[in-house]
């Protein structure tokens, strides 16, 4: 029987019906309002560019002139490699495309900005020390391999790599103590991996040493330069961890900054690759915090940090 018929018969009083309807509407609105408020709370702006990154951006990224031959140079990738990389689909951002990320185009090869960036990398090489080289090579090995699974000999170390950014905040900051955090960050890495590679193939930017013969690069790259995976992943981790422990924001961001700069020291990336990655990371994390599945997992991680995110100072052996 319809509601208006029940009201006509006196089964339901109009005042009661209106009260129930108002409560239902308020509840529904409240749920949407709470969700929207939650999303807005995590919609962070990008901090302003600074230092030499800002200085380099004062140069024009436009081609020196139309039809410059050097601007035709692109990093060529065979289609089979592209298909393989992009076969690992996102877990959270499955309804997002690479075009949803608004990155600045990388500077043209013939541009004044690219020339300034190459000049900067030449100066970096002049000043880098053996310790710089050792440190940067070490950082090159810090990444999460999506092809390593439980039971593999390197599984534990692979999971530990997810905690390199922020490693100094406590002895509890590890995958053994925070397994839900490790699972979340592994899923995030998978999502990021997809979009990083999609954008690399979209822009197909060549590496700096392919333009500047004076550079003595310490690695050979097998993929396009823009954006850099190391920098993007590092800033993504920093931005997520800062939501869990905002008091350590400076630590997380400094770790990401150091990881990013290591790619310039090794001379496989332009500074604009790194800055583009920082922009991508901020947009990526903002999109994660608009995703219901991610938010559900993130709430569990927050509970894990509230319970386990502290040192165990119990006296076990006595003095």
mmCIF file of C-alpha atoms in Angstrom:
data_model
loop_
_atom_site.group_PDB
_atom_site.id
_atom_site.type_symbol
_atom_site.label_atom_id
_atom_site.label_comp_id
_atom_site.label_asym_id
_atom_site.label_seq_id
_atom_site.Cartn_x
_atom_site.Cartn_y
_atom_site.Cartn_z
ATOM 1 C CA UNK A 1 0.000 0.000 0.000
ATOM 2 C CA UNK A 2 1.274 3.483 -0.905
ATOM 3 C CA UNK A 3 2.244 5.993 1.773
ATOM 4 C CA UNK A 4 -0.448 8.498 0.741
ATOM 5 C CA UNK A 5 -3.096 5.790 1.141
ATOM 6 C CA UNK A 6 -1.804 4.958 4.634
ATOM 7 C CA UNK A 7 -1.927 8.616 5.548
ATOM 8 C CA UNK A 8 -5.484 8.932 4.187
ATOM 9 C CA UNK A 9 -6.589 5.972 6.306
ATOM 10 C CA UNK A 10 -4.927 7.426 9.367
ATOM 11 C CA UNK A 11 -2.482 4.551 9.679
ATOM 12 C CA UNK A 12 0.382 7.017 9.482
ATOM 13 C CA UNK A 13 0.108 10.552 10.775
ATOM 14 C CA UNK A 14 1.433 13.203 8.350
ATOM 15 C CA UNK A 15 3.559 14.775 11.065
ATOM 16 C CA UNK A 16 5.210 11.437 11.839
ATOM 17 C CA UNK A 17 5.817 10.752 8.151
ATOM 18 C CA UNK A 18 7.417 14.167 7.661
ATOM 19 C CA UNK A 19 9.609 13.675 10.712
ATOM 20 C CA UNK A 20 10.830 10.285 9.454
ATOM 21 C CA UNK A 21 11.515 11.708 5.994
ATOM 22 C CA UNK A 22 13.498 14.609 7.461
ATOM 23 C CA UNK A 23 15.563 12.247 9.584
ATOM 24 C CA UNK A 24 16.311 10.054 6.567
ATOM 25 C CA UNK A 25 17.293 13.037 4.438
ATOM 26 C CA UNK A 26 19.481 14.451 7.203
ATOM 27 C CA UNK A 27 21.191 11.102 7.634
ATOM 28 C CA UNK A 28 21.832 10.735 3.910
ATOM 29 C CA UNK A 29 23.058 14.316 3.627
ATOM 30 C CA UNK A 30 25.189 13.871 6.706
ATOM 31 C CA UNK A 31 26.861 10.810 5.200
ATOM 32 C CA UNK A 32 27.616 12.665 1.958
ATOM 33 C CA UNK A 33 28.729 15.731 3.869
ATOM 34 C CA UNK A 34 31.054 13.659 6.070
ATOM 35 C CA UNK A 35 32.558 11.918 3.044
ATOM 36 C CA UNK A 36 32.997 15.233 1.213
ATOM 37 C CA UNK A 37 34.580 16.765 4.305
ATOM 38 C CA UNK A 38 36.943 13.788 4.560
ATOM 39 C CA UNK A 39 37.953 14.181 0.922
ATOM 40 C CA UNK A 40 38.463 17.941 1.315
ATOM 41 C CA UNK A 41 40.629 17.404 4.405
ATOM 42 C CA UNK A 42 43.100 15.405 2.300
ATOM 43 C CA UNK A 43 42.974 17.592 -0.820
ATOM 44 C CA UNK A 44 46.373 19.175 -0.255
ATOM 45 C CA UNK A 45 47.876 21.931 -2.404
ATOM 46 C CA UNK A 46 51.327 21.505 -3.886
ATOM 47 C CA UNK A 47 53.971 23.418 -1.962
ATOM 48 C CA UNK A 48 55.645 26.109 -4.122
ATOM 49 C CA UNK A 49 58.677 25.213 -6.195
ATOM 50 C CA UNK A 50 61.910 26.499 -4.660
ATOM 51 C CA UNK A 51 65.690 26.587 -4.915
ATOM 52 C CA UNK A 52 67.358 25.825 -8.213
ATOM 53 C CA UNK A 53 64.147 24.223 -9.473
ATOM 54 C CA UNK A 54 62.524 27.646 -9.298
ATOM 55 C CA UNK A 55 65.562 29.268 -10.891
ATOM 56 C CA UNK A 56 65.532 26.819 -13.797
ATOM 57 C CA UNK A 57 61.846 27.440 -14.413
ATOM 58 C CA UNK A 58 62.635 31.096 -15.121
ATOM 59 C CA UNK A 59 64.069 29.970 -18.485
ATOM 60 C CA UNK A 60 61.778 29.418 -21.441
ATOM 61 C CA UNK A 61 60.705 25.783 -22.024
ATOM 62 C CA UNK A 62 59.707 26.566 -25.631
ATOM 63 C CA UNK A 63 61.696 25.386 -28.670
ATOM 64 C CA UNK A 64 64.456 27.733 -29.777
ATOM 65 C CA UNK A 65 62.690 28.016 -33.134
ATOM 66 C CA UNK A 66 60.169 25.992 -35.173
ATOM 67 C CA UNK A 67 61.300 22.682 -36.679
ATOM 68 C CA UNK A 68 64.516 22.315 -34.670
ATOM 69 C CA UNK A 69 65.963 18.917 -35.566
ATOM 70 C CA UNK A 70 66.940 18.172 -31.951
ATOM 71 C CA UNK A 71 63.324 18.535 -30.851
ATOM 72 C CA UNK A 72 62.423 15.478 -32.916
ATOM 73 C CA UNK A 73 64.526 13.247 -30.692
ATOM 74 C CA UNK A 74 62.343 10.938 -28.596
ATOM 75 C CA UNK A 75 63.032 7.883 -26.468
ATOM 76 C CA UNK A 76 61.876 4.935 -28.552
ATOM 77 C CA UNK A 77 60.199 2.020 -26.768
ATOM 78 C CA UNK A 78 58.991 -1.112 -28.525
ATOM 79 C CA UNK A 79 55.258 -1.720 -28.284
ATOM 80 C CA UNK A 80 55.699 -5.111 -26.624
ATOM 81 C CA UNK A 81 57.518 -3.471 -23.693
ATOM 82 C CA UNK A 82 54.781 -0.853 -23.380
ATOM 83 C CA UNK A 83 52.050 -3.490 -23.377
ATOM 84 C CA UNK A 84 53.863 -5.525 -20.727
ATOM 85 C CA UNK A 85 54.382 -2.552 -18.416
ATOM 86 C CA UNK A 86 50.786 -1.403 -18.713
ATOM 87 C CA UNK A 87 49.303 -4.865 -18.239
ATOM 88 C CA UNK A 88 49.543 -4.451 -14.446
ATOM 89 C CA UNK A 89 46.403 -2.417 -13.799
ATOM 90 C CA UNK A 90 45.677 -0.130 -10.826
ATOM 91 C CA UNK A 91 43.938 -1.461 -7.733
ATOM 92 C CA UNK A 92 42.498 1.805 -6.416
ATOM 93 C CA UNK A 93 42.437 4.281 -9.298
ATOM 94 C CA UNK A 94 40.950 1.890 -11.832
ATOM 95 C CA UNK A 95 38.583 4.582 -13.156
ATOM 96 C CA UNK A 96 41.346 7.136 -13.693
ATOM 97 C CA UNK A 97 43.354 7.633 -16.884
ATOM 98 C CA UNK A 98 46.831 9.058 -17.357
ATOM 99 C CA UNK A 99 45.269 12.096 -19.048
ATOM 100 C CA UNK A 100 43.509 12.983 -15.780
ATOM 101 C CA UNK A 101 46.878 14.101 -14.394
ATOM 102 C CA UNK A 102 47.752 17.646 -15.426
ATOM 103 C CA UNK A 103 51.511 17.824 -15.804
ATOM 104 C CA UNK A 104 53.457 20.551 -17.554
ATOM 105 C CA UNK A 105 54.976 19.388 -20.814
ATOM 106 C CA UNK A 106 58.706 18.759 -20.423
ATOM 107 C CA UNK A 107 60.863 21.550 -21.856
ATOM 108 C CA UNK A 108 61.742 21.160 -25.518
ATOM 109 C CA UNK A 109 65.180 19.730 -26.251
ATOM 110 C CA UNK A 110 66.255 22.979 -27.909
ATOM 111 C CA UNK A 111 64.801 25.225 -25.193
ATOM 112 C CA UNK A 112 66.693 27.638 -22.981
ATOM 113 C CA UNK A 113 65.424 25.727 -19.942
ATOM 114 C CA UNK A 114 66.836 22.417 -21.157
ATOM 115 C CA UNK A 115 70.177 24.112 -21.871
ATOM 116 C CA UNK A 116 70.189 25.584 -18.363
ATOM 117 C CA UNK A 117 69.341 22.188 -16.852
ATOM 118 C CA UNK A 118 72.158 20.509 -18.760
ATOM 119 C CA UNK A 119 74.568 23.212 -17.594
ATOM 120 C CA UNK A 120 73.428 22.560 -14.037
ATOM 121 C CA UNK A 121 74.023 18.803 -14.362
ATOM 122 C CA UNK A 122 77.530 19.469 -15.689
ATOM 123 C CA UNK A 123 78.214 21.486 -12.527
ATOM 124 C CA UNK A 124 76.745 18.713 -10.353
ATOM 125 C CA UNK A 125 79.168 16.259 -11.944
ATOM 126 C CA UNK A 126 82.125 18.540 -11.230
ATOM 127 C CA UNK A 127 81.193 18.687 -7.554
ATOM 128 C CA UNK A 128 80.016 15.149 -6.825
ATOM 129 C CA UNK A 129 82.200 13.095 -4.514
ATOM 130 C CA UNK A 130 82.853 9.380 -4.244
ATOM 131 C CA UNK A 131 80.520 9.362 -1.240
ATOM 132 C CA UNK A 132 77.809 11.025 -3.347
ATOM 133 C CA UNK A 133 78.231 8.341 -5.972
ATOM 134 C CA UNK A 134 78.101 5.525 -3.407
ATOM 135 C CA UNK A 135 75.006 6.981 -1.757
ATOM 136 C CA UNK A 136 73.195 7.476 -5.059
ATOM 137 C CA UNK A 137 73.968 3.962 -6.257
ATOM 138 C CA UNK A 138 72.569 2.645 -2.993
ATOM 139 C CA UNK A 139 69.386 4.668 -3.443
ATOM 140 C CA UNK A 140 68.994 3.271 -6.960
ATOM 141 C CA UNK A 141 68.374 -0.112 -5.362
ATOM 142 C CA UNK A 142 65.548 1.157 -3.147
ATOM 143 C CA UNK A 143 62.322 0.349 -4.960
ATOM 144 C CA UNK A 144 59.382 -2.034 -4.726
ATOM 145 C CA UNK A 145 59.424 -4.865 -7.252
ATOM 146 C CA UNK A 146 55.880 -5.872 -8.201
ATOM 147 C CA UNK A 147 57.128 -9.240 -9.444
ATOM 148 C CA UNK A 148 58.413 -10.422 -6.033
ATOM 149 C CA UNK A 149 55.954 -12.510 -4.045
ATOM 150 C CA UNK A 150 55.763 -14.284 -0.646
ATOM 151 C CA UNK A 151 58.230 -17.147 -0.543
ATOM 152 C CA UNK A 152 60.806 -15.413 -2.733
ATOM 153 C CA UNK A 153 64.231 -14.930 -1.117
ATOM 154 C CA UNK A 154 64.051 -11.144 -1.477
ATOM 155 C CA UNK A 155 60.426 -10.763 -0.335
ATOM 156 C CA UNK A 156 61.198 -9.321 3.113
ATOM 157 C CA UNK A 157 63.732 -6.818 1.789
ATOM 158 C CA UNK A 158 61.317 -5.816 -0.959
ATOM 159 C CA UNK A 159 58.639 -5.025 1.650
ATOM 160 C CA UNK A 160 61.190 -3.171 3.756
ATOM 161 C CA UNK A 161 61.895 -0.854 0.815
ATOM 162 C CA UNK A 162 58.356 0.498 1.231
ATOM 163 C CA UNK A 163 59.547 2.048 4.521
ATOM 164 C CA UNK A 164 62.741 3.714 3.285
ATOM 165 C CA UNK A 165 61.025 7.102 3.179
ATOM 166 C CA UNK A 166 60.665 7.953 6.877
ATOM 167 C CA UNK A 167 62.956 5.162 8.064
ATOM 168 C CA UNK A 168 64.362 7.309 10.884
ATOM 169 C CA UNK A 169 61.084 8.020 12.725
ATOM 170 C CA UNK A 170 61.183 4.905 14.915
ATOM 171 C CA UNK A 171 62.189 1.262 15.265
ATOM 172 C CA UNK A 172 58.511 0.346 14.874
ATOM 173 C CA UNK A 173 58.448 1.764 11.337
ATOM 174 C CA UNK A 174 58.796 -1.492 9.412
ATOM 175 C CA UNK A 175 56.648 -4.065 7.573
ATOM 176 C CA UNK A 176 56.748 -6.575 10.417
ATOM 177 C CA UNK A 177 55.200 -4.152 12.915
ATOM 178 C CA UNK A 178 52.924 -2.488 10.331
ATOM 179 C CA UNK A 179 51.744 -5.236 7.934
ATOM 180 C CA UNK A 180 48.563 -3.380 6.933
ATOM 181 C CA UNK A 181 50.650 -0.322 6.080
ATOM 182 C CA UNK A 182 52.941 -2.483 3.954
ATOM 183 C CA UNK A 183 49.947 -3.945 2.110
ATOM 184 C CA UNK A 184 48.494 -0.496 1.479
ATOM 185 C CA UNK A 185 51.754 0.957 0.214
ATOM 186 C CA UNK A 186 52.339 -2.065 -2.032
ATOM 187 C CA UNK A 187 48.912 -1.464 -3.597
ATOM 188 C CA UNK A 188 49.677 2.241 -3.949
ATOM 189 C CA UNK A 189 53.009 1.432 -5.604
ATOM 190 C CA UNK A 190 51.173 -0.744 -8.117
ATOM 191 C CA UNK A 191 48.759 2.076 -8.963
ATOM 192 C CA UNK A 192 51.572 4.614 -9.231
ATOM 193 C CA UNK A 193 53.625 2.258 -11.392
ATOM 194 C CA UNK A 194 50.855 2.121 -13.990
ATOM 195 C CA UNK A 195 50.483 5.877 -14.334
ATOM 196 C CA UNK A 196 54.211 6.617 -14.200
ATOM 197 C CA UNK A 197 54.837 4.296 -17.117
ATOM 198 C CA UNK A 198 51.809 5.519 -19.058
ATOM 199 C CA UNK A 199 53.091 9.077 -18.753
ATOM 200 C CA UNK A 200 56.676 8.111 -19.580
ATOM 201 C CA UNK A 201 55.464 6.570 -22.829
ATOM 202 C CA UNK A 202 53.218 9.559 -23.522
ATOM 203 C CA UNK A 203 56.044 12.108 -23.314
ATOM 204 C CA UNK A 204 58.897 9.837 -24.495
ATOM 205 C CA UNK A 205 61.523 12.289 -23.242
ATOM 206 C CA UNK A 206 65.136 11.399 -23.893
ATOM 207 C CA UNK A 207 67.740 11.307 -21.129
ATOM 208 C CA UNK A 208 70.061 14.263 -20.465
ATOM 209 C CA UNK A 209 73.237 12.421 -21.480
ATOM 210 C CA UNK A 210 71.663 11.880 -24.912
ATOM 211 C CA UNK A 211 71.820 15.651 -25.441
ATOM 212 C CA UNK A 212 74.978 16.608 -23.558
ATOM 213 C CA UNK A 213 78.143 14.616 -24.405
ATOM 214 C CA UNK A 214 80.039 16.178 -21.475
ATOM 215 C CA UNK A 215 77.894 14.239 -18.993
ATOM 216 C CA UNK A 216 79.333 11.020 -17.593
ATOM 217 C CA UNK A 217 76.155 9.276 -16.499
ATOM 218 C CA UNK A 218 76.543 6.556 -13.887
ATOM 219 C CA UNK A 219 73.609 4.442 -15.134
ATOM 220 C CA UNK A 220 72.168 3.499 -18.493
ATOM 221 C CA UNK A 221 68.439 4.064 -18.721
ATOM 222 C CA UNK A 222 66.133 1.751 -20.628
ATOM 223 C CA UNK A 223 63.030 3.926 -20.568
ATOM 224 C CA UNK A 224 61.916 7.536 -21.141
ATOM 225 C CA UNK A 225 62.886 10.181 -18.595
ATOM 226 C CA UNK A 226 59.717 12.146 -17.797
ATOM 227 C CA UNK A 227 58.457 11.749 -15.129
ATOM 228 C CA UNK A 228 60.949 9.948 -12.908
ATOM 229 C CA UNK A 229 59.622 6.863 -11.153
ATOM 230 C CA UNK A 230 61.973 7.184 -8.183
ATOM 231 C CA UNK A 231 60.920 10.751 -7.426
ATOM 232 C CA UNK A 232 57.216 10.107 -7.983
ATOM 233 C CA UNK A 233 57.134 7.040 -5.740
ATOM 234 C CA UNK A 234 59.186 8.772 -3.049
ATOM 235 C CA UNK A 235 56.937 11.827 -2.885
ATOM 236 C CA UNK A 236 53.818 9.641 -2.957
ATOM 237 C CA UNK A 237 55.082 7.759 0.087
ATOM 238 C CA UNK A 238 56.005 11.019 1.812
ATOM 239 C CA UNK A 239 52.564 12.551 1.196
ATOM 240 C CA UNK A 240 50.708 9.481 2.477
ATOM 241 C CA UNK A 241 52.927 9.025 5.535
ATOM 242 C CA UNK A 242 52.529 12.693 6.447
ATOM 243 C CA UNK A 243 48.787 12.104 6.823
ATOM 244 C CA UNK A 244 49.563 9.383 9.355
ATOM 245 C CA UNK A 245 52.271 11.259 11.260
ATOM 246 C CA UNK A 246 52.115 14.978 10.353
ATOM 247 C CA UNK A 247 54.705 15.798 13.011
ATOM 248 C CA UNK A 248 57.278 14.065 10.787
ATOM 249 C CA UNK A 249 56.295 15.793 7.523
ATOM 250 C CA UNK A 250 59.719 17.432 7.265
ATOM 251 C CA UNK A 251 61.430 14.043 7.593
ATOM 252 C CA UNK A 252 59.271 12.356 4.954
ATOM 253 C CA UNK A 253 59.641 15.202 2.447
ATOM 254 C CA UNK A 254 63.413 15.488 3.024
ATOM 255 C CA UNK A 255 63.827 11.758 2.371
ATOM 256 C CA UNK A 256 61.817 12.092 -0.849
ATOM 257 C CA UNK A 257 63.849 15.147 -1.860
ATOM 258 C CA UNK A 258 67.129 13.271 -1.339
ATOM 259 C CA UNK A 259 65.908 10.278 -3.343
ATOM 260 C CA UNK A 260 64.840 12.584 -6.162
ATOM 261 C CA UNK A 261 68.112 14.487 -6.282
ATOM 262 C CA UNK A 262 70.071 11.240 -6.487
ATOM 263 C CA UNK A 263 68.664 10.737 -9.996
ATOM 264 C CA UNK A 264 70.157 14.063 -11.055
ATOM 265 C CA UNK A 265 73.525 13.259 -9.473
ATOM 266 C CA UNK A 266 73.639 10.007 -11.443
ATOM 267 C CA UNK A 267 72.667 12.123 -14.498
ATOM 268 C CA UNK A 268 69.790 10.030 -15.743
ATOM 269 C CA UNK A 269 67.200 12.761 -15.116
ATOM 270 C CA UNK A 270 66.701 16.444 -15.768
ATOM 271 C CA UNK A 271 65.635 18.585 -12.796
ATOM 272 C CA UNK A 272 62.344 19.195 -14.633
ATOM 273 C CA UNK A 273 61.751 15.412 -14.597
ATOM 274 C CA UNK A 274 61.956 15.558 -10.814
ATOM 275 C CA UNK A 275 59.720 18.616 -10.480
ATOM 276 C CA UNK A 276 57.156 17.057 -12.831
ATOM 277 C CA UNK A 277 57.205 13.983 -10.604
ATOM 278 C CA UNK A 278 56.547 16.063 -7.506
ATOM 279 C CA UNK A 279 53.519 17.583 -9.247
ATOM 280 C CA UNK A 280 52.313 14.131 -10.303
ATOM 281 C CA UNK A 281 52.741 12.707 -6.807
ATOM 282 C CA UNK A 282 50.635 15.446 -5.228
ATOM 283 C CA UNK A 283 47.819 14.977 -7.752
ATOM 284 C CA UNK A 284 48.016 11.198 -7.416
ATOM 285 C CA UNK A 285 47.719 11.219 -3.625
ATOM 286 C CA UNK A 286 44.841 13.707 -3.768
ATOM 287 C CA UNK A 287 43.016 11.322 -6.099
ATOM 288 C CA UNK A 288 43.695 8.393 -3.762
ATOM 289 C CA UNK A 289 41.983 10.236 -0.932
ATOM 290 C CA UNK A 290 38.888 10.604 -3.093
ATOM 291 C CA UNK A 291 38.727 6.830 -3.634
ATOM 292 C CA UNK A 292 36.403 4.860 -1.330
ATOM 293 C CA UNK A 293 38.411 1.626 -1.458
ATOM 294 C CA UNK A 294 41.635 3.431 -0.589
ATOM 295 C CA UNK A 295 39.954 5.385 2.217
ATOM 296 C CA UNK A 296 38.612 2.160 3.705
ATOM 297 C CA UNK A 297 42.094 0.605 3.732
ATOM 298 C CA UNK A 298 43.634 3.843 4.972
ATOM 299 C CA UNK A 299 41.313 3.924 8.004
ATOM 300 C CA UNK A 300 42.572 0.457 8.974
ATOM 301 C CA UNK A 301 46.139 1.681 8.614
ATOM 302 C CA UNK A 302 45.363 4.662 10.863
ATOM 303 C CA UNK A 303 44.124 2.228 13.511
ATOM 304 C CA UNK A 304 47.314 0.181 13.092
ATOM 305 C CA UNK A 305 49.467 3.280 13.627
ATOM 306 C CA UNK A 306 47.424 4.331 16.674
ATOM 307 C CA UNK A 307 48.051 0.912 18.212
ATOM 308 C CA UNK A 308 51.598 0.131 17.058
ATOM 309 C CA UNK A 309 53.158 3.455 16.024
ATOM 310 C CA UNK A 310 55.330 3.853 19.108
ATOM 311 C CA UNK A 311 58.433 2.415 20.734
ATOM 312 C CA UNK A 312 58.199 -0.591 23.035
ATOM 313 C CA UNK A 313 60.002 0.741 26.106
ATOM 314 C CA UNK A 314 59.083 -2.079 28.454
ATOM 315 C CA UNK A 315 62.060 -3.315 30.493
ATOM 316 C CA UNK A 316 62.505 -6.887 29.274
ATOM 317 C CA UNK A 317 65.782 -7.817 30.867
ATOM 318 C CA UNK A 318 66.402 -5.375 33.687
ATOM 319 C CA UNK A 319 69.592 -3.559 34.546
#
